[in-house]
PDB file of C-alpha atoms in Angstrom:
ATOM      1  CA  MET A   1    -115.237  88.776  29.138  1.00  0.00           C
ATOM      2  CA  ILE A   2    -113.105  86.416  31.210  1.00  0.00           C
ATOM      3  CA  ALA A   3    -110.515  84.462  29.240  1.00  0.00           C
ATOM      4  CA  THR A   4    -110.599  80.660  29.350  1.00  0.00           C
ATOM      5  CA  SER A   5    -107.043  80.618  30.702  1.00  0.00           C
ATOM      6  CA  ASP A   6    -108.153  82.828  33.624  1.00  0.00           C
ATOM      7  CA  TRP A   7    -110.939  80.410  34.514  1.00  0.00           C
ATOM      8  CA  ARG A   8    -108.448  77.550  34.322  1.00  0.00           C
ATOM      9  CA  ASP A   9    -105.970  79.349  36.600  1.00  0.00           C
ATOM     10  CA  ALA A  10    -108.755  80.310  39.005  1.00  0.00           C
ATOM     11  CA  LEU A  11    -109.965  76.701  39.128  1.00  0.00           C
ATOM     12  CA  ARG A  12    -106.467  75.477  39.961  1.00  0.00           C
ATOM     13  CA  LEU A  13    -106.043  78.071  42.711  1.00  0.00           C
ATOM     14  CA  THR A  14    -109.464  77.496  44.261  1.00  0.00           C
ATOM     15  CA  LEU A  15    -109.320  73.701  44.456  1.00  0.00           C
ATOM     16  CA  PRO A  16    -108.141  73.818  48.111  1.00  0.00           C
ATOM     17  CA  VAL A  17    -111.098  76.091  48.875  1.00  0.00           C
ATOM     18  CA  ALA A  18    -113.437  73.650  47.124  1.00  0.00           C
ATOM     19  CA  MET A  19    -112.102  70.825  49.309  1.00  0.00           C
ATOM     20  CA  GLY A  20    -113.194  72.804  52.357  1.00  0.00           C
ATOM     21  CA  TYR A  21    -116.277  74.586  51.022  1.00  0.00           C
ATOM     22  CA  ILE A  22    -118.064  71.565  49.582  1.00  0.00           C
ATOM     23  CA  PRO A  23    -117.879  69.440  52.780  1.00  0.00           C
ATOM     24  CA  ALA A  24    -118.746  72.507  54.889  1.00  0.00           C
ATOM     25  CA  GLY A  25    -121.646  73.310  52.553  1.00  0.00           C
ATOM     26  CA  ILE A  26    -122.820  69.703  52.778  1.00  0.00           C
ATOM     27  CA  ALA A  27    -122.706  69.971  56.569  1.00  0.00           C
ATOM     28  CA  TYR A  28    -124.737  73.175  56.415  1.00  0.00           C
ATOM     29  CA  GLY A  29    -127.390  71.558  54.226  1.00  0.00           C
ATOM     30  CA  VAL A  30    -127.551  68.470  56.437  1.00  0.00           C
ATOM     31  CA  LEU A  31    -127.803  70.492  59.661  1.00  0.00           C
ATOM     32  CA  PHE A  32    -130.424  72.746  58.068  1.00  0.00           C
ATOM     33  CA  VAL A  33    -132.812  69.927  57.192  1.00  0.00           C
ATOM     34  CA  ALA A  34    -132.001  68.136  60.469  1.00  0.00           C
ATOM     35  CA  ALA A  35    -133.372  71.210  62.257  1.00  0.00           C
ATOM     36  CA  GLY A  36    -136.683  70.726  60.417  1.00  0.00           C
ATOM     37  CA  LEU A  37    -136.247  73.758  58.159  1.00  0.00           C
ATOM     38  CA  PRO A  38    -137.327  73.857  54.471  1.00  0.00           C
ATOM     39  CA  ALA A  39    -134.693  72.997  51.858  1.00  0.00           C
ATOM     40  CA  TRP A  40    -135.517  75.989  49.631  1.00  0.00           C
ATOM     41  CA  LEU A  41    -134.600  78.343  52.457  1.00  0.00           C
ATOM     42  CA  ALA A  42    -131.108  76.829  52.718  1.00  0.00           C
ATOM     43  CA  ILE A  43    -130.525  77.337  48.980  1.00  0.00           C
ATOM     44  CA  PHE A  44    -131.913  80.870  49.176  1.00  0.00           C
ATOM     45  CA  SER A  45    -129.571  81.603  52.069  1.00  0.00           C
ATOM     46  CA  SER A  46    -126.505  80.287  50.230  1.00  0.00           C
ATOM     47  CA  VAL A  47    -127.395  82.306  47.124  1.00  0.00           C
ATOM     48  CA  ILE A  48    -128.324  85.589  48.817  1.00  0.00           C
ATOM     49  CA  LEU A  49    -126.402  85.542  52.099  1.00  0.00           C
ATOM     50  CA  TYR A  50    -123.323  83.413  51.283  1.00  0.00           C
ATOM     51  CA  ALA A  51    -121.694  83.722  54.693  1.00  0.00           C
ATOM     52  CA  GLY A  52    -120.666  80.393  56.171  1.00  0.00           C
ATOM     53  CA  ALA A  53    -120.348  81.348  59.836  1.00  0.00           C
ATOM     54  CA  ALA A  54    -123.490  83.496  59.761  1.00  0.00           C
ATOM     55  CA  GLN A  55    -125.434  80.756  57.975  1.00  0.00           C
ATOM     56  CA  TYR A  56    -124.436  78.160  60.550  1.00  0.00           C
ATOM     57  CA  ALA A  57    -125.410  80.591  63.319  1.00  0.00           C
ATOM     58  CA  SER A  58    -128.784  81.200  61.654  1.00  0.00           C
ATOM     59  CA  ILE A  59    -129.893  77.567  61.911  1.00  0.00           C
ATOM     60  CA  PRO A  60    -130.809  77.557  65.623  1.00  0.00           C
ATOM     61  CA  LEU A  61    -132.270  81.055  65.288  1.00  0.00           C
ATOM     62  CA  LEU A  62    -134.536  80.015  62.425  1.00  0.00           C
ATOM     63  CA  ALA A  63    -135.468  76.780  64.167  1.00  0.00           C
ATOM     64  CA  SER A  64    -136.471  78.651  67.317  1.00  0.00           C
ATOM     65  CA  GLY A  65    -138.481  81.235  65.347  1.00  0.00           C
ATOM     66  CA  VAL A  66    -136.762  84.392  66.601  1.00  0.00           C
ATOM     67  CA  GLY A  67    -137.555  87.754  65.005  1.00  0.00           C
ATOM     68  CA  ILE A  68    -135.990  89.252  61.917  1.00  0.00           C
ATOM     69  CA  PHE A  69    -134.193  91.954  63.936  1.00  0.00           C
ATOM     70  CA  THR A  70    -132.268  89.284  65.857  1.00  0.00           C
ATOM     71  CA  HIS A  71    -131.312  87.592  62.598  1.00  0.00           C
ATOM     72  CA  ALA A  72    -130.203  90.874  61.038  1.00  0.00           C
ATOM     73  CA  SER A  73    -128.158  92.025  64.034  1.00  0.00           C
ATOM     74  CA  ASN A  74    -126.526  88.608  64.410  1.00  0.00           C
ATOM     75  CA  THR A  75    -125.572  88.464  60.730  1.00  0.00           C
ATOM     76  CA  PHE A  76    -124.320  92.054  60.783  1.00  0.00           C
ATOM     77  CA  ALA A  77    -122.121  91.400  63.819  1.00  0.00           C
ATOM     78  CA  ILE A  78    -120.591  88.218  62.407  1.00  0.00           C
ATOM     79  CA  ASN A  79    -119.988  89.702  58.936  1.00  0.00           C
ATOM     80  CA  LEU A  80    -118.717  93.084  60.091  1.00  0.00           C
ATOM     81  CA  ARG A  81    -115.154  91.920  59.478  1.00  0.00           C
ATOM     82  CA  MET A  82    -115.881  91.838  55.733  1.00  0.00           C
ATOM     83  CA  ALA A  83    -115.805  95.643  55.691  1.00  0.00           C
ATOM     84  CA  PHE A  84    -112.044  95.478  56.270  1.00  0.00           C
ATOM     85  CA  TYR A  85    -111.414  92.877  53.561  1.00  0.00           C
ATOM     86  CA  GLY A  86    -112.167  95.189  50.663  1.00  0.00           C
ATOM     87  CA  ILE A  87    -109.547  97.779  51.636  1.00  0.00           C
ATOM     88  CA  PRO A  88    -106.367  95.890  50.581  1.00  0.00           C
ATOM     89  CA  ILE A  89    -107.856  94.799  47.241  1.00  0.00           C
ATOM     90  CA  ILE A  90    -109.915  97.861  46.342  1.00  0.00           C
ATOM     91  CA  HIS A  91    -107.562  98.860  43.514  1.00  0.00           C
ATOM     92  CA  GLN A  92    -107.736  95.400  41.951  1.00  0.00           C
ATOM     93  CA  LEU A  93    -111.543  95.263  41.766  1.00  0.00           C
ATOM     94  CA  PRO A  94    -113.061  95.194  38.252  1.00  0.00           C
ATOM     95  CA  THR A  95    -114.061  98.532  36.754  1.00  0.00           C
ATOM     96  CA  HIS A  96    -117.326  97.124  35.375  1.00  0.00           C
ATOM     97  CA  LYS A  97    -120.069  97.867  37.923  1.00  0.00           C
ATOM     98  CA  ALA A  98    -121.763  94.468  37.778  1.00  0.00           C
ATOM     99  CA  ALA A  99    -118.472  92.572  38.059  1.00  0.00           C
ATOM    100  CA  ARG A 100    -117.393  94.868  40.896  1.00  0.00           C
ATOM    101  CA  LEU A 101    -120.610  94.177  42.829  1.00  0.00           C
ATOM    102  CA  ILE A 102    -120.236  90.420  42.322  1.00  0.00           C
ATOM    103  CA  CYS A 103    -116.670  90.494  43.664  1.00  0.00           C
ATOM    104  CA  LEU A 104    -117.692  92.521  46.711  1.00  0.00           C
ATOM    105  CA  PHE A 105    -120.669  90.256  47.394  1.00  0.00           C
ATOM    106  CA  CYS A 106    -118.569  87.096  47.039  1.00  0.00           C
ATOM    107  CA  LEU A 107    -115.745  88.375  49.245  1.00  0.00           C
ATOM    108  CA  SER A 108    -115.432  85.718  51.932  1.00  0.00           C
ATOM    109  CA  ASP A 109    -112.658  84.833  54.374  1.00  0.00           C
ATOM    110  CA  GLU A 110    -111.310  82.154  52.075  1.00  0.00           C
ATOM    111  CA  THR A 111    -111.554  84.270  48.919  1.00  0.00           C
ATOM    112  CA  PHE A 112    -109.734  87.132  50.619  1.00  0.00           C
ATOM    113  CA  SER A 113    -107.071  84.799  52.037  1.00  0.00           C
ATOM    114  CA  LEU A 114    -106.456  83.393  48.576  1.00  0.00           C
ATOM    115  CA  LEU A 115    -106.396  86.763  46.820  1.00  0.00           C
ATOM    116  CA  ILE A 116    -103.804  88.356  49.088  1.00  0.00           C
ATOM    117  CA  THR A 117    -101.350  85.558  48.280  1.00  0.00           C
ATOM    118  CA  LEU A 118    -101.410  86.693  44.632  1.00  0.00           C
ATOM    119  CA  THR A 119     -99.601  89.568  42.972  1.00  0.00           C
ATOM    120  CA  PRO A 120    -101.632  92.729  42.207  1.00  0.00           C
ATOM    121  CA  GLN A 121    -101.686  91.852  38.507  1.00  0.00           C
ATOM    122  CA  GLN A 122    -102.933  88.329  39.231  1.00  0.00           C
ATOM    123  CA  ARG A 123    -105.674  89.739  41.441  1.00  0.00           C
ATOM    124  CA  ILE A 124    -106.890  92.008  38.646  1.00  0.00           C
ATOM    125  CA  GLN A 125    -107.075  89.055  36.257  1.00  0.00           C
ATOM    126  CA  LEU A 126    -108.475  86.414  38.595  1.00  0.00           C
ATOM    127  CA  ILE A 127    -110.531  88.178  41.262  1.00  0.00           C
ATOM    128  CA  LEU A 128    -113.836  87.685  39.418  1.00  0.00           C
ATOM    129  CA  PRO A 129    -113.451  83.999  38.445  1.00  0.00           C
ATOM    130  CA  ILE A 130    -112.037  83.136  41.897  1.00  0.00           C
ATOM    131  CA  SER A 131    -114.947  84.877  43.610  1.00  0.00           C
ATOM    132  CA  VAL A 132    -117.585  83.207  41.428  1.00  0.00           C
ATOM    133  CA  LEU A 133    -116.047  79.723  41.704  1.00  0.00           C
ATOM    134  CA  ASN A 134    -115.857  79.882  45.497  1.00  0.00           C
ATOM    135  CA  TRP A 135    -119.476  80.986  45.632  1.00  0.00           C
ATOM    136  CA  CYS A 136    -120.438  78.035  43.403  1.00  0.00           C
ATOM    137  CA  TYR A 137    -118.525  75.576  45.607  1.00  0.00           C
ATOM    138  CA  TRP A 138    -120.513  76.662  48.652  1.00  0.00           C
ATOM    139  CA  LEU A 139    -123.821  76.476  46.763  1.00  0.00           C
ATOM    140  CA  VAL A 140    -123.028  73.029  45.359  1.00  0.00           C
ATOM    141  CA  GLY A 141    -122.119  71.811  48.847  1.00  0.00           C
ATOM    142  CA  THR A 142    -125.391  73.147  50.245  1.00  0.00           C
ATOM    143  CA  ILE A 143    -127.447  71.396  47.559  1.00  0.00           C
ATOM    144  CA  LEU A 144    -125.573  68.121  48.069  1.00  0.00           C
ATOM    145  CA  GLY A 145    -126.226  68.345  51.807  1.00  0.00           C
ATOM    146  CA  LEU A 146    -129.921  68.828  51.194  1.00  0.00           C
ATOM    147  CA  VAL A 147    -130.006  65.864  48.799  1.00  0.00           C
ATOM    148  CA  VAL A 148    -128.156  63.589  51.217  1.00  0.00           C
ATOM    149  CA  GLY A 149    -130.446  64.617  54.051  1.00  0.00           C
ATOM    150  CA  ALA A 150    -130.316  64.694  57.807  1.00  0.00           C
ATOM    151  CA  GLY A 151    -129.237  61.054  58.102  1.00  0.00           C
ATOM    152  CA  LEU A 152    -125.636  61.930  57.211  1.00  0.00           C
ATOM    153  CA  ASN A 153    -125.355  63.938  60.414  1.00  0.00           C
ATOM    154  CA  ASP A 154    -125.655  60.683  62.382  1.00  0.00           C
ATOM    155  CA  LEU A 155    -123.255  58.734  60.169  1.00  0.00           C
ATOM    156  CA  VAL A 156    -120.550  61.433  59.959  1.00  0.00           C
ATOM    157  CA  PRO A 157    -120.725  63.750  62.991  1.00  0.00           C
ATOM    158  CA  ASN A 158    -118.978  67.133  63.156  1.00  0.00           C
ATOM    159  CA  LEU A 159    -119.056  67.705  59.390  1.00  0.00           C
ATOM    160  CA  ASP A 160    -118.938  71.443  59.950  1.00  0.00           C
ATOM    161  CA  PHE A 161    -115.381  71.072  61.288  1.00  0.00           C
ATOM    162  CA  ALA A 162    -114.253  71.044  57.636  1.00  0.00           C
ATOM    163  CA  LEU A 163    -114.643  74.824  57.631  1.00  0.00           C
ATOM    164  CA  VAL A 164    -112.343  75.150  60.647  1.00  0.00           C
ATOM    165  CA  CYS A 165    -109.722  72.999  58.904  1.00  0.00           C
ATOM    166  CA  LEU A 166    -109.961  75.185  55.821  1.00  0.00           C
ATOM    167  CA  PHE A 167    -109.379  78.319  57.913  1.00  0.00           C
ATOM    168  CA  ALA A 168    -106.287  76.724  59.465  1.00  0.00           C
ATOM    169  CA  ILE A 169    -104.840  75.758  56.072  1.00  0.00           C
ATOM    170  CA  LEU A 170    -105.426  79.213  54.586  1.00  0.00           C
ATOM    171  CA  ALA A 171    -103.939  80.907  57.656  1.00  0.00           C
ATOM    172  CA  TYR A 172    -100.818  78.775  57.237  1.00  0.00           C
ATOM    173  CA  GLU A 173    -100.581  79.628  53.530  1.00  0.00           C
ATOM    174  CA  GLN A 174    -100.925  83.326  54.361  1.00  0.00           C
ATOM    175  CA  PHE A 175     -98.175  83.068  56.943  1.00  0.00           C
ATOM    176  CA  LYS A 176     -95.883  81.426  54.398  1.00  0.00           C
ATOM    177  CA  SER A 177     -96.519  84.197  51.874  1.00  0.00           C
ATOM    178  CA  VAL A 178     -95.828  86.883  54.501  1.00  0.00           C
ATOM    179  CA  LYS A 179     -92.714  85.074  55.685  1.00  0.00           C
ATOM    180  CA  ALA A 180     -91.395  85.165  52.113  1.00  0.00           C
ATOM    181  CA  VAL A 181     -91.489  88.980  52.271  1.00  0.00           C
ATOM    182  CA  TYR A 182     -90.568  89.597  55.911  1.00  0.00           C
ATOM    183  CA  PRO A 183     -88.043  87.687  58.078  1.00  0.00           C
ATOM    184  CA  ILE A 184     -89.593  85.205  60.512  1.00  0.00           C
ATOM    185  CA  LYS A 185     -88.462  87.349  63.473  1.00  0.00           C
ATOM    186  CA  SER A 186     -90.114  90.440  62.013  1.00  0.00           C
ATOM    187  CA  VAL A 187     -93.091  91.748  63.980  1.00  0.00           C
ATOM    188  CA  LYS A 188     -95.004  92.090  60.718  1.00  0.00           C
ATOM    189  CA  ALA A 189     -94.738  88.349  60.168  1.00  0.00           C
ATOM    190  CA  VAL A 190     -96.031  87.199  63.539  1.00  0.00           C
ATOM    191  CA  TYR A 191     -98.206  89.918  65.089  1.00  0.00           C
ATOM    192  CA  PRO A 192    -101.491  88.860  63.389  1.00  0.00           C
ATOM    193  CA  ILE A 193    -101.132  85.349  64.822  1.00  0.00           C
ATOM    194  CA  VAL A 194    -100.244  86.693  68.273  1.00  0.00           C
ATOM    195  CA  PHE A 195    -103.206  89.088  68.226  1.00  0.00           C
ATOM    196  CA  ALA A 196    -105.585  86.323  67.118  1.00  0.00           C
ATOM    197  CA  CYS A 197    -104.433  83.947  69.866  1.00  0.00           C
ATOM    198  CA  ILE A 198    -104.747  86.630  72.561  1.00  0.00           C
ATOM    199  CA  ALA A 199    -108.197  87.672  71.303  1.00  0.00           C
ATOM    200  CA  PHE A 200    -109.373  84.054  71.232  1.00  0.00           C
ATOM    201  CA  LEU A 201    -108.238  83.331  74.797  1.00  0.00           C
ATOM    202  CA  VAL A 202    -109.732  86.557  76.151  1.00  0.00           C
ATOM    203  CA  ALA A 203    -113.016  85.918  74.311  1.00  0.00           C
ATOM    204  CA  ILE A 204    -113.284  82.408  75.762  1.00  0.00           C
ATOM    205  CA  TRP A 205    -112.682  83.818  79.239  1.00  0.00           C
ATOM    206  CA  LEU A 206    -114.936  86.877  79.079  1.00  0.00           C
ATOM    207  CA  MET A 207    -117.674  85.876  76.623  1.00  0.00           C
ATOM    208  CA  PRO A 208    -117.801  82.098  76.105  1.00  0.00           C
ATOM    209  CA  SER A 209    -121.172  82.334  74.350  1.00  0.00           C
ATOM    210  CA  TRP A 210    -119.851  84.877  71.820  1.00  0.00           C
ATOM    211  CA  VAL A 211    -116.329  83.629  71.133  1.00  0.00           C
ATOM    212  CA  LEU A 212    -116.333  84.349  67.378  1.00  0.00           C
ATOM    213  CA  LEU A 213    -117.763  87.840  67.693  1.00  0.00           C
ATOM    214  CA  GLY A 214    -115.614  88.649  70.712  1.00  0.00           C
ATOM    215  CA  GLY A 215    -112.456  87.397  69.018  1.00  0.00           C
ATOM    216  CA  ILE A 216    -113.148  89.433  65.889  1.00  0.00           C
ATOM    217  CA  VAL A 217    -113.841  92.616  67.851  1.00  0.00           C
ATOM    218  CA  LEU A 218    -110.775  92.225  70.079  1.00  0.00           C
ATOM    219  CA  SER A 219    -108.510  91.424  67.119  1.00  0.00           C
ATOM    220  CA  SER A 220    -109.797  94.482  65.251  1.00  0.00           C
ATOM    221  CA  LEU A 221    -109.235  96.714  68.278  1.00  0.00           C
ATOM    222  CA  MET A 222    -105.658  95.477  68.711  1.00  0.00           C
ATOM    223  CA  ILE A 223    -104.870  95.972  65.024  1.00  0.00           C
ATOM    224  CA  ILE A 224    -106.340  99.501  65.046  1.00  0.00           C
ATOM    225  CA  THR A 225    -104.455 100.333  68.257  1.00  0.00           C
ATOM    226  CA  ARG A 226    -101.198  99.104  66.753  1.00  0.00           C
ATOM    227  CA  PHE A 227    -101.793 101.186  63.617  1.00  0.00           C
ATOM    228  CA  PHE A 228    -102.354 104.410  65.553  1.00  0.00           C
ATOM    229  CA  TRP A 229     -99.429 103.613  67.882  1.00  0.00           C
ATOM    230  CA  GLN A 230     -97.124 103.341  64.857  1.00  0.00           C
ATOM    231  CA  HIS A 231     -98.416 106.592  63.316  1.00  0.00           C
ATOM    232  CA  ARG A 232     -98.833 108.710  66.408  1.00  0.00           C
TER     233      ARG A 232
END
């Protein structure tokens, strides 16, 4: 049973995520119906899939009627990074099986970014309510987007950029939390940003149609290489 105070603390901590998730979810719902796709499928996707980038990428695929294998491989490639997110927080996951599965299912970029700014004890207490609240924000945004309809896409273009802004804010907050532990000149404080910038530029140059996937793969390879170089 989650204490009321834990829900209150989780709500306070996740408000910045809500400010990004709800507009991004609205954009997803609007773009989904603008593509001529059924509203129930958008809600089903947000409930079962809950993967912002993969859901955005699925819209043109669904609209063009591609096969299920293409959908599955595309979603797998985009969400492969999630496999690494569980490692740093594995010891703070709930012991109850159902709660543990919910936390793993709801582990998104923003949830992970928020959790690693907390102490281990705070993660143990708040990981479940934070995960559930963030999931609800995305679902609420999707439903609002479906209610508003495709017309909003013409009135307010580039709604989906809210998700990019949220990533930038969370990356900055992460950097501040790391800087509090390591000096600014420390390699540990700056190498993730350097790796991400290099991977992004290389991905744009080599694979402009697959920038997200290319950037993720290149960043992962550089991080793994650095790890083995340090422990050789």
